[in-house]
Short mmCIF file of C-alpha atoms in Angstrom, two decimals:
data_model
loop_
_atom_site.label_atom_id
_atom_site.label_comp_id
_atom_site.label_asym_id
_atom_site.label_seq_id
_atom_site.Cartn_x
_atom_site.Cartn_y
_atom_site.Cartn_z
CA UNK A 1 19.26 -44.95 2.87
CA UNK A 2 18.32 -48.39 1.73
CA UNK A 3 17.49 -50.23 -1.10
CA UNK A 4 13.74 -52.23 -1.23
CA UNK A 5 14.66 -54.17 -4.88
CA UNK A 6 18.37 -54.42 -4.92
CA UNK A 7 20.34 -54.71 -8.38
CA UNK A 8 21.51 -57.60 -10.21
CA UNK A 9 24.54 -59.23 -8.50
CA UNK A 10 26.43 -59.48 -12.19
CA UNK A 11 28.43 -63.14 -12.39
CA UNK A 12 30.85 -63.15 -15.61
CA UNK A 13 30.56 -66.94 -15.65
CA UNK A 14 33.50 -68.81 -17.28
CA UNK A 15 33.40 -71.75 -15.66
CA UNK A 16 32.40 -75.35 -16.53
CA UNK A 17 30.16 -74.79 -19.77
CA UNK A 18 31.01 -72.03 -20.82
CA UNK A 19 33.77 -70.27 -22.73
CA UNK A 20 36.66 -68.13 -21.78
CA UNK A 21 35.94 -64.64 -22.72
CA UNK A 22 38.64 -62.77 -24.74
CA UNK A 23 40.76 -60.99 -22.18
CA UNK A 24 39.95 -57.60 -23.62
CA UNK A 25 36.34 -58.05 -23.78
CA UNK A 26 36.22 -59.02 -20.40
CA UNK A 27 38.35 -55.75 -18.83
CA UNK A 28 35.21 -53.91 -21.39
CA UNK A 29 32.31 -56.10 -20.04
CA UNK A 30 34.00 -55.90 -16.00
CA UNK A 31 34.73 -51.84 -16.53
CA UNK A 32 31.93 -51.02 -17.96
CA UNK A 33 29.22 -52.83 -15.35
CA UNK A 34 31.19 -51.43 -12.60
CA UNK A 35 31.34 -47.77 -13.89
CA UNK A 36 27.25 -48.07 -14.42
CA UNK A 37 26.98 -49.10 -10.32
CA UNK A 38 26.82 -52.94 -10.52
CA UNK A 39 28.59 -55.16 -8.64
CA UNK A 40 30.49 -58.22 -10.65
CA UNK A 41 31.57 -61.72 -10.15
CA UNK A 42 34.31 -63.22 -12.27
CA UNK A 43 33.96 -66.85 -11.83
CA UNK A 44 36.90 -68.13 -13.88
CA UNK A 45 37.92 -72.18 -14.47
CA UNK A 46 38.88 -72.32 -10.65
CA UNK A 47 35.19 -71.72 -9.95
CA UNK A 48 33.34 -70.28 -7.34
CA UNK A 49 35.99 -71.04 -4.64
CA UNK A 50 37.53 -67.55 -5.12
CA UNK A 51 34.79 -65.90 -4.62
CA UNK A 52 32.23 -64.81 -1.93
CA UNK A 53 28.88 -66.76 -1.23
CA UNK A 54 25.69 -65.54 -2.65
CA UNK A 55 23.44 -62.95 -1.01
CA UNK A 56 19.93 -64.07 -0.48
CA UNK A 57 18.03 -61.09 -0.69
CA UNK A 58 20.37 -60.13 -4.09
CA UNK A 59 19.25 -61.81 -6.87
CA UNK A 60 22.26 -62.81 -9.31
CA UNK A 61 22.42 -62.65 -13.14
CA UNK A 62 24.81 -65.27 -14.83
CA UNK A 63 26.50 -63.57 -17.74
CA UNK A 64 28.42 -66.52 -20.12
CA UNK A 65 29.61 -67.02 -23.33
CA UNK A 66 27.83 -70.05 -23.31
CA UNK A 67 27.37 -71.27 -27.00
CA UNK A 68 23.58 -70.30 -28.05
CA UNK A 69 22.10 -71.62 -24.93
CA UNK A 70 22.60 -70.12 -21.33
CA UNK A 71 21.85 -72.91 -18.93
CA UNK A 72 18.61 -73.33 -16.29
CA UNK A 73 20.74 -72.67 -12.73
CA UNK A 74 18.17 -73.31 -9.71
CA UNK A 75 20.09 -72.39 -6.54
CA UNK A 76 20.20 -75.29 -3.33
CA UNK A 77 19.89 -72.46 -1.21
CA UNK A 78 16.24 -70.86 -1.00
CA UNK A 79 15.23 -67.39 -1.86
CA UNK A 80 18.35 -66.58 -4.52
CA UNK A 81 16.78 -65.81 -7.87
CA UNK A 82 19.59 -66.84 -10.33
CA UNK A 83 18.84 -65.84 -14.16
CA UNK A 84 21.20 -66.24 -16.96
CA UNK A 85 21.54 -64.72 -20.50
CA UNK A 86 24.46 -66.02 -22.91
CA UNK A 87 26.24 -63.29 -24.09
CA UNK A 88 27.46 -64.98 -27.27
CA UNK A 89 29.14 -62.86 -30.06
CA UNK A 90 27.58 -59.48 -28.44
CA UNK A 91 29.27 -56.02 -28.26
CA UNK A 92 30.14 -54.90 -24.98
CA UNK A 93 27.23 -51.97 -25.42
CA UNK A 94 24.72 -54.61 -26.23
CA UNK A 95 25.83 -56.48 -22.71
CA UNK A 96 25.15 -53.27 -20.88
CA UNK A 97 21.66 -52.67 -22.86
CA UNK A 98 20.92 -55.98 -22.08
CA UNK A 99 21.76 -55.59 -18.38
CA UNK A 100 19.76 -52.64 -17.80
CA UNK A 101 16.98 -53.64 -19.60
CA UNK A 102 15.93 -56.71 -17.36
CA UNK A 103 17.24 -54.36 -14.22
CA UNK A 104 14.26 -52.28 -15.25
CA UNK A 105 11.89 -54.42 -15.86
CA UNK A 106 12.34 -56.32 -12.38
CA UNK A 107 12.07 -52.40 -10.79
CA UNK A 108 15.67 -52.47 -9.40
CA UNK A 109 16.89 -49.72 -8.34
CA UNK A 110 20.37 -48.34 -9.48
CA UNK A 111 22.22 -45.31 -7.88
CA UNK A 112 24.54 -44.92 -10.93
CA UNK A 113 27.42 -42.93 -10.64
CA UNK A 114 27.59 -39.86 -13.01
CA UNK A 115 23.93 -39.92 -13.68
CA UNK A 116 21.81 -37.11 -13.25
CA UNK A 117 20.37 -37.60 -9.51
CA UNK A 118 22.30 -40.12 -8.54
CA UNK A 119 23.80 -39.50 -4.97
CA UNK A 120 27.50 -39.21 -4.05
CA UNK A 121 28.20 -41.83 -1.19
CA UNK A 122 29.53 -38.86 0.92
CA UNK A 123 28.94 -39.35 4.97
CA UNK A 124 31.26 -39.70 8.22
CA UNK A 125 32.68 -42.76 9.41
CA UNK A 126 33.66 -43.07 12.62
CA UNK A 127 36.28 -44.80 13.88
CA UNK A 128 35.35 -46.59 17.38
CA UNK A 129 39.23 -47.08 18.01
CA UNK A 130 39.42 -43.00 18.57
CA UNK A 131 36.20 -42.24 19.06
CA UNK A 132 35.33 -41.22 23.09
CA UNK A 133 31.70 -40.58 22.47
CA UNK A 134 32.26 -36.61 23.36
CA UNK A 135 29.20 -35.59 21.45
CA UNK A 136 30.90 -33.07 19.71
CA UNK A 137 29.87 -34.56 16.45
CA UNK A 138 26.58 -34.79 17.33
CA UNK A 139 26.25 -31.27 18.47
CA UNK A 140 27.56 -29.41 15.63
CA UNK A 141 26.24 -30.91 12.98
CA UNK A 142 22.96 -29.16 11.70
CA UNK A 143 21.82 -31.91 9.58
CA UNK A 144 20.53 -34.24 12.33
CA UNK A 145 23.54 -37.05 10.55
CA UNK A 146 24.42 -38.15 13.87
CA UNK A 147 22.32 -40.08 16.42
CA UNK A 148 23.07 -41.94 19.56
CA UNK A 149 21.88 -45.81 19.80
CA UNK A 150 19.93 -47.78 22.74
CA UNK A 151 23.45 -47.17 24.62
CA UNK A 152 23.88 -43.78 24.25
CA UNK A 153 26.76 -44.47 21.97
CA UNK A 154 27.01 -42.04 18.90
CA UNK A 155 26.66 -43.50 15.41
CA UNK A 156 25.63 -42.14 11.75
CA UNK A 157 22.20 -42.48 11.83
CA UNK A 158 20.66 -40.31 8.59
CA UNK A 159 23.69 -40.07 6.04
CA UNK A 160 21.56 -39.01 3.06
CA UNK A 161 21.02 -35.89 5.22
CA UNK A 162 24.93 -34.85 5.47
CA UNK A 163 26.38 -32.40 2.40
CA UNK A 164 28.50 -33.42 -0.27
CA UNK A 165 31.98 -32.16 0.50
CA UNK A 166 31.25 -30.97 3.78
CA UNK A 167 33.92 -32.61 6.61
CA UNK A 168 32.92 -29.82 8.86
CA UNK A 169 32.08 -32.27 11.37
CA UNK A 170 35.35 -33.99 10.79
CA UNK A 171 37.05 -31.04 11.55
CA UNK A 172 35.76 -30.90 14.66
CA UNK A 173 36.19 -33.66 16.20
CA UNK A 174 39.06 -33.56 18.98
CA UNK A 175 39.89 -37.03 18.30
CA UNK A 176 40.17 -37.36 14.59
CA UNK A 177 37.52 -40.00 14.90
CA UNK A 178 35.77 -38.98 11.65
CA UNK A 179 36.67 -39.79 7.72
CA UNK A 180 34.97 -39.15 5.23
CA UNK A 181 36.80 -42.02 2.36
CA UNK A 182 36.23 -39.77 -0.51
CA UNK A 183 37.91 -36.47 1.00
CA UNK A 184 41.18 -35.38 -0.66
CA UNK A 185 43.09 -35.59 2.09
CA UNK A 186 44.35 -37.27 5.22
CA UNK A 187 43.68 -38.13 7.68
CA UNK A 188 40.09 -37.12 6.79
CA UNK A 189 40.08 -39.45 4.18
CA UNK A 190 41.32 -42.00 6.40
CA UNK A 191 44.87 -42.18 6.26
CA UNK A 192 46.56 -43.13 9.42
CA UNK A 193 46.73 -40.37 12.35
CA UNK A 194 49.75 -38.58 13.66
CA UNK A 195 50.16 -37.12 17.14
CA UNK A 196 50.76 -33.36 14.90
CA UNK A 197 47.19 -34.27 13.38
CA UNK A 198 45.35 -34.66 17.03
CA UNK A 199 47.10 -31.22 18.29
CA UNK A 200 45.44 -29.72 15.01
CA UNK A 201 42.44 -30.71 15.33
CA UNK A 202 42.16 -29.70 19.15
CA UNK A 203 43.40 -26.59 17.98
CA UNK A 204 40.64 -26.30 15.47
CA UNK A 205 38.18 -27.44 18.49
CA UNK A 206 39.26 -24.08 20.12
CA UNK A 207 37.94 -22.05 17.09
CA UNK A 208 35.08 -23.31 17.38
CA UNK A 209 34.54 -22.04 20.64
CA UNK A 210 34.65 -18.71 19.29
CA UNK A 211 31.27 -19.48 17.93
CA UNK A 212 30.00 -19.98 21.40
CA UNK A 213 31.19 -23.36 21.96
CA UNK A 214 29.56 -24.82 18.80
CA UNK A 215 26.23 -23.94 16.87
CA UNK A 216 23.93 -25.06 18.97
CA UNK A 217 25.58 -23.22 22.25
CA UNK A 218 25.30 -20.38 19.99
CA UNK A 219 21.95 -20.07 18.52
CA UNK A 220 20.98 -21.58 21.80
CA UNK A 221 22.83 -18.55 23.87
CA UNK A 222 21.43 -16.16 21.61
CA UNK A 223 18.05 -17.97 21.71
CA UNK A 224 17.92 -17.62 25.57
CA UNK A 225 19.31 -13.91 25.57
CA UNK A 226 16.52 -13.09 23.75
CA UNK A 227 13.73 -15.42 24.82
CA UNK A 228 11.03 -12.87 26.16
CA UNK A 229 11.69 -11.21 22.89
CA UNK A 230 11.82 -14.16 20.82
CA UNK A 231 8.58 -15.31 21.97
CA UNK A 232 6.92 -12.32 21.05
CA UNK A 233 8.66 -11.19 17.75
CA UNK A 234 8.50 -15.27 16.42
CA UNK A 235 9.33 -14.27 12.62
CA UNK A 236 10.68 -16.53 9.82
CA UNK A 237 12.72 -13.55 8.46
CA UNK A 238 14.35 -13.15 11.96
CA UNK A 239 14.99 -16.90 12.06
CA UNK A 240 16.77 -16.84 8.99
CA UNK A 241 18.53 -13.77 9.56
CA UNK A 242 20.09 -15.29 12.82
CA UNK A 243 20.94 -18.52 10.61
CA UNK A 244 22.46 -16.37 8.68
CA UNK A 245 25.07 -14.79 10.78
CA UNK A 246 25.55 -18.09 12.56
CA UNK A 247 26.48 -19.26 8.61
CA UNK A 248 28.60 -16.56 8.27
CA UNK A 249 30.38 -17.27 10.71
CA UNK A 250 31.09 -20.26 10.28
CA UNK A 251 32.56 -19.32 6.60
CA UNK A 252 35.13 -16.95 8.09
CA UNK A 253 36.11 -20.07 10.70
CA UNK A 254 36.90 -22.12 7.07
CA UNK A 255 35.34 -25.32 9.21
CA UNK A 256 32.47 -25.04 6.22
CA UNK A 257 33.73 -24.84 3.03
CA UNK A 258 32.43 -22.33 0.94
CA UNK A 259 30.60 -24.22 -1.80
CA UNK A 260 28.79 -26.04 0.61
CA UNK A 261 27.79 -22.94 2.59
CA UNK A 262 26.87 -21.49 -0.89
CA UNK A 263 24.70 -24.54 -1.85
CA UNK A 264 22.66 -24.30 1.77
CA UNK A 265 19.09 -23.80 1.35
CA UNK A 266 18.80 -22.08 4.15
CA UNK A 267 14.66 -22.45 5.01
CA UNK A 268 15.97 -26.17 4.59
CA UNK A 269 17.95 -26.20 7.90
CA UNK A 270 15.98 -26.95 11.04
CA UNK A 271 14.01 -24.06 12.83
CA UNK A 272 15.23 -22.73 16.04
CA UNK A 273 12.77 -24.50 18.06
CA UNK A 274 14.24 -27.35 16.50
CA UNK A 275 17.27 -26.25 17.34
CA UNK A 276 16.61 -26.03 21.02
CA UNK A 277 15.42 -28.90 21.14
CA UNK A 278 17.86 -30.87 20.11
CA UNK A 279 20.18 -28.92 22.33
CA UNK A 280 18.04 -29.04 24.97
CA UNK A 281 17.58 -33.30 24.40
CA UNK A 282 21.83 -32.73 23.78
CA UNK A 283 22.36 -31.45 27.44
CA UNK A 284 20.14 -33.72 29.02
CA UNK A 285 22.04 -36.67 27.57
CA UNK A 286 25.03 -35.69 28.72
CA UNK A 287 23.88 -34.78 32.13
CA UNK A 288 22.68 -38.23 32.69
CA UNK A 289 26.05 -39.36 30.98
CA UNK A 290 27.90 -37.40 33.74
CA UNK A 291 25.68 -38.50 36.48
CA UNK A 292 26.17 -42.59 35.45
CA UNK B 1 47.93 -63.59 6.77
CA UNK B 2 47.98 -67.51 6.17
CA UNK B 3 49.52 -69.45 2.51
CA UNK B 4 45.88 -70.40 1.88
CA UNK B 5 44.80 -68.46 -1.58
CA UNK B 6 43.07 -65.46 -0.71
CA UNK B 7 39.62 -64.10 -2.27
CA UNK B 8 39.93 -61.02 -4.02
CA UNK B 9 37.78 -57.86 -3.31
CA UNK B 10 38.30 -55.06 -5.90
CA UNK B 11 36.54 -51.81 -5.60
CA UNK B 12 36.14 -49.48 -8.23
CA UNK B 13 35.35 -46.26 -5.73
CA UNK B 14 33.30 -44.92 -9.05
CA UNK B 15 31.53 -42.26 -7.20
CA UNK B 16 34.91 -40.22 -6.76
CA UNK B 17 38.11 -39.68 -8.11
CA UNK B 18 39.99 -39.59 -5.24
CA UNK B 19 41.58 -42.84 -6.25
CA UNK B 20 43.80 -42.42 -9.08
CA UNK B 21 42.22 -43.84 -12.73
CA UNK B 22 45.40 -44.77 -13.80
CA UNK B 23 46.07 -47.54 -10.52
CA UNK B 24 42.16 -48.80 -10.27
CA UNK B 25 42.51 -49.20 -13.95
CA UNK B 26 46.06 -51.37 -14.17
CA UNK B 27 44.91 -53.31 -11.50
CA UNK B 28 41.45 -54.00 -12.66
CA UNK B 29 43.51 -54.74 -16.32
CA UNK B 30 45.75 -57.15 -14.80
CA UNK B 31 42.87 -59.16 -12.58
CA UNK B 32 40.78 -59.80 -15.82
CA UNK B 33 43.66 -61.02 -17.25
CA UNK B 34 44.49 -63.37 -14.73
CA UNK B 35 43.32 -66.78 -14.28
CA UNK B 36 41.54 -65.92 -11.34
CA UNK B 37 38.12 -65.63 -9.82
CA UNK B 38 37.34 -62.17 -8.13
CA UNK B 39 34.81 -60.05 -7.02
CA UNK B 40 34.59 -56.42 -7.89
CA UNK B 41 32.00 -53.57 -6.20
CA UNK B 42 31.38 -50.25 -7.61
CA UNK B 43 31.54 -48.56 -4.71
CA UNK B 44 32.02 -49.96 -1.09
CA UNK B 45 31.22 -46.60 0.20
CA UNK B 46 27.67 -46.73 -1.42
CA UNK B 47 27.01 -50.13 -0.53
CA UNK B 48 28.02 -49.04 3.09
CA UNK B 49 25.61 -46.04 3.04
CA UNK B 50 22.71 -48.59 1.75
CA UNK B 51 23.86 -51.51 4.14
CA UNK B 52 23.72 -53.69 0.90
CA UNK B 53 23.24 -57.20 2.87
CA UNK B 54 26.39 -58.48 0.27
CA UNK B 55 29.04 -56.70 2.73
CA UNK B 56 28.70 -59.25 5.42
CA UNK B 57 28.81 -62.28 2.31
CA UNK B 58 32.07 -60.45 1.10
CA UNK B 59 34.19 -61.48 3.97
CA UNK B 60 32.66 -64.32 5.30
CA UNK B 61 34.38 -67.59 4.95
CA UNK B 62 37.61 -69.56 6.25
CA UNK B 63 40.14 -68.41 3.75
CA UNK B 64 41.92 -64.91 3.64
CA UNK B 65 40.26 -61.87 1.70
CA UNK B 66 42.44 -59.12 0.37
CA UNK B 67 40.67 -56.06 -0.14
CA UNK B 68 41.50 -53.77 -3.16
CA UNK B 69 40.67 -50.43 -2.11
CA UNK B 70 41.91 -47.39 0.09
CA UNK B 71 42.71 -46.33 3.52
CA UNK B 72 42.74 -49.53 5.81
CA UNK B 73 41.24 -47.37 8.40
CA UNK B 74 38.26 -46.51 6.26
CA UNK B 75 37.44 -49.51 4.82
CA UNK B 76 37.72 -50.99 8.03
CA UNK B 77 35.40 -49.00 9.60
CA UNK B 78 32.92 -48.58 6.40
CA UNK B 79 32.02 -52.78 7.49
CA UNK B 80 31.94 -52.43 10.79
CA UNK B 81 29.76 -49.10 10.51
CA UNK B 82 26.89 -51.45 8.39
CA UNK B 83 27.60 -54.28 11.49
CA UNK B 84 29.71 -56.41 9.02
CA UNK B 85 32.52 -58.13 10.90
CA UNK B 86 35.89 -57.22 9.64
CA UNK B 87 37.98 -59.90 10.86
CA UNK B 88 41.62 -58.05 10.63
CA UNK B 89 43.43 -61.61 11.19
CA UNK B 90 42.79 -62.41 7.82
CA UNK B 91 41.95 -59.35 5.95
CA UNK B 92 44.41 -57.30 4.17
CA UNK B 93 43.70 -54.11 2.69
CA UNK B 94 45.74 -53.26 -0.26
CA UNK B 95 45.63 -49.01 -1.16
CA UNK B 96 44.79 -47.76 -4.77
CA UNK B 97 45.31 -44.83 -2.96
CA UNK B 98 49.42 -45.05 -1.78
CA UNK B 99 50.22 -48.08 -3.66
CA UNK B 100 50.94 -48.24 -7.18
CA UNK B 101 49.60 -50.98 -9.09
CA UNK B 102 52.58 -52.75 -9.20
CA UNK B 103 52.87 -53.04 -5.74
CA UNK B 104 49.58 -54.18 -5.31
CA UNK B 105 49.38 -56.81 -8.26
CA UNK B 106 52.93 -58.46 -6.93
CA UNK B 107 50.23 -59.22 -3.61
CA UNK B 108 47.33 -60.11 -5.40
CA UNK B 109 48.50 -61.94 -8.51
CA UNK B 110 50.74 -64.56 -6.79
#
């Protein structure tokens, strides 16, 4: 996922030429820009020293108490577009209005949090200090989230496609390479690893293999039991049905949670051929990972 | 960690409420009341998942950053994922998470 027209970098300028802002209006003005999705600046009388450099491709809006007249700033470095709007004797709801307004009418895009549509930043990061590029990641998940890169090394490659509360994949990684930041609890969520954590999690590993090793083994096994018969009988309503008990079990492991299993559209998940393809393009990989 | 003054990262984490209100909010409180300049992000996770181009800017620089957040581990990883460098020499990573504000504003607000 990736922006085209980023939104405003906000600056709360209070620097030379302008005046401080009431401490209480600023904790309003600050709260309330970051709770919409915007990033902010406080430049205070210390100036810009404390704070990072400008992004190019982000253009910046200068926010000041600044007297009747916010100031003409052309930026020495090329391509930042730098606008400012004195903010003089208006309400903290007028800021925002005002903020939005221009946001809109330069076509930025906003992914605001608590807005209808607006998506949850919920995807696995891996941690390269644990990670030992087993795959097992990349196997399980059904959502195509993981990818390897030019080096065969797996990464997150679509993480608008993973679920919102789903750390299945977490859960099954024998390293407890995954997080997911906004998960309750550690060490999903990140928290430091202890030696009991990495016997879980291998022990969680093993009830996976119940399922057939993971998934894709499984639909795959069942896939090639019943090839002959599976060419023939090709059926959408068979497809799903064998989702389906895949699915279910998965709920009685408790790798899924429930809500997220409930949620599953399941003529969104891929199609067996799909399927066995990617398991097929899975083996392969590690075949030649083996053989180097 | 060297006696140069550090920059201050702050992130809200407004997508979730893992973090609890009552810590992002004292500490967000007790920067604007400060003297100080800071920057703030609603979410580092989103701008992670977007690869907003600012998350290589926000650490760049000689002088230390402290990052306002949670799980060193995490954040750590959320850079490197969008192939930001996260220099650990001189970033500290301060926990909304474990840390009460208190804590954390006796590091910050020196």
């Amino acid at each position: 996922m990736k922006n085209d027209v980023y939104p405003y970098q906000i600056v709360l300028f209070e620097g030379n030429g302008a005046a401080d802002l009431a401490s209480d209006r600023r904790r309003q003005v600050t709260r309330s820009l970051l709770d919409k999705g915007y990033s902010v600046t406080r430049v205070a009388e210390d100036g810009v020293r404390g704070v990072s450099r400008p992004s190019e491709k982000i253009p910046m809006l200068v926010l000041g108490d600044f007297e009747g007249k916010a100031p003409e700033v052309t930026s020495t470095e090329t391509h930042i577009d730098i606008q400012t709007e004195d903010i003089t004797g208006l309400s903290v709801e007028t800021i925002l209005e005002l903020v939005e307004k221009k946001r809109e009418s330069e076509g930025q895009v906003l992914n605001s949090p608590g807005q209808q549509g607006a998506w949850k930043p919920w995807f696995p990061v891996i941690d390269y200090d644990r990670c030992t590029n087993c795959m097992q990641c990349l196997s399980f998940c059904l959502f195509d989230v993981y990818g390897v890169d030019d080096e065969k090394q797996i990464q997150v490659q679509n993480n608008d496609n993973c679920k919102t509360n789903c750390p299945a994949c977490s859960r099954v990684c024998p390293e407890v390479a995954i997080m997911f930041p906004k998960y309750s609890s550690g060490p999903i969520n990140g928290a430091e690893v202890a030696d009991s954590d990495v016997a879980r999690e291998k022990m969680k590993v093993d009830i996976t293999s119940l399922l057939g090793g993971d998934i894709y083994a499984s639909l795959r096994t069942r896939s090639e039991k019943a090839k002959s018969r599976f060419s023939k009988e090709r059926s959408p309503d068979k497809a799903l049905n064998e989702r389906k008990r895949c699915l279910t079990k998965l709920q009685q492991s408790g790798i899924i949670p429930a809500e997220v299993l409930a949620e599953l559209d399941l003529e969104s998940l891929p199609s067996p051929d799909e399927i066995q393809r990617k398991a097929a393009e899975f083996a392969k990989m590690q075949e030649e990972m083996e053989n180097s | 960690m060297s006696d140069t003054k550090s920059r201050i990262l702050y992130c809200r984490c407004a997508f979730a409420q893992v973090v609890p209100k009552s810590t992002k909010d004292e500490v967000l409180d007790r920067l604007c009341e400060s003297g100080q300049s800071f920057d703030t992000v609603s979410d580092l996770c989103e701008m992670a998942a977007r690869k907003d181009p600012r998350l290589h800017d926000l650490l760049e620089g000689e002088e230390p950053v402290q990052i306002v957040a949670c799980y060193h581990r995490a954040v750590k990883w959320l850079f490197h994922n969008t192939g930001a460098d996260f220099p650990e020499d001189k970033v500290e990573v301060l926990n909304m998470r474990e840390e009460s504000a208190d804590e954390i504003c006796e590091k910050i607000l020196k």
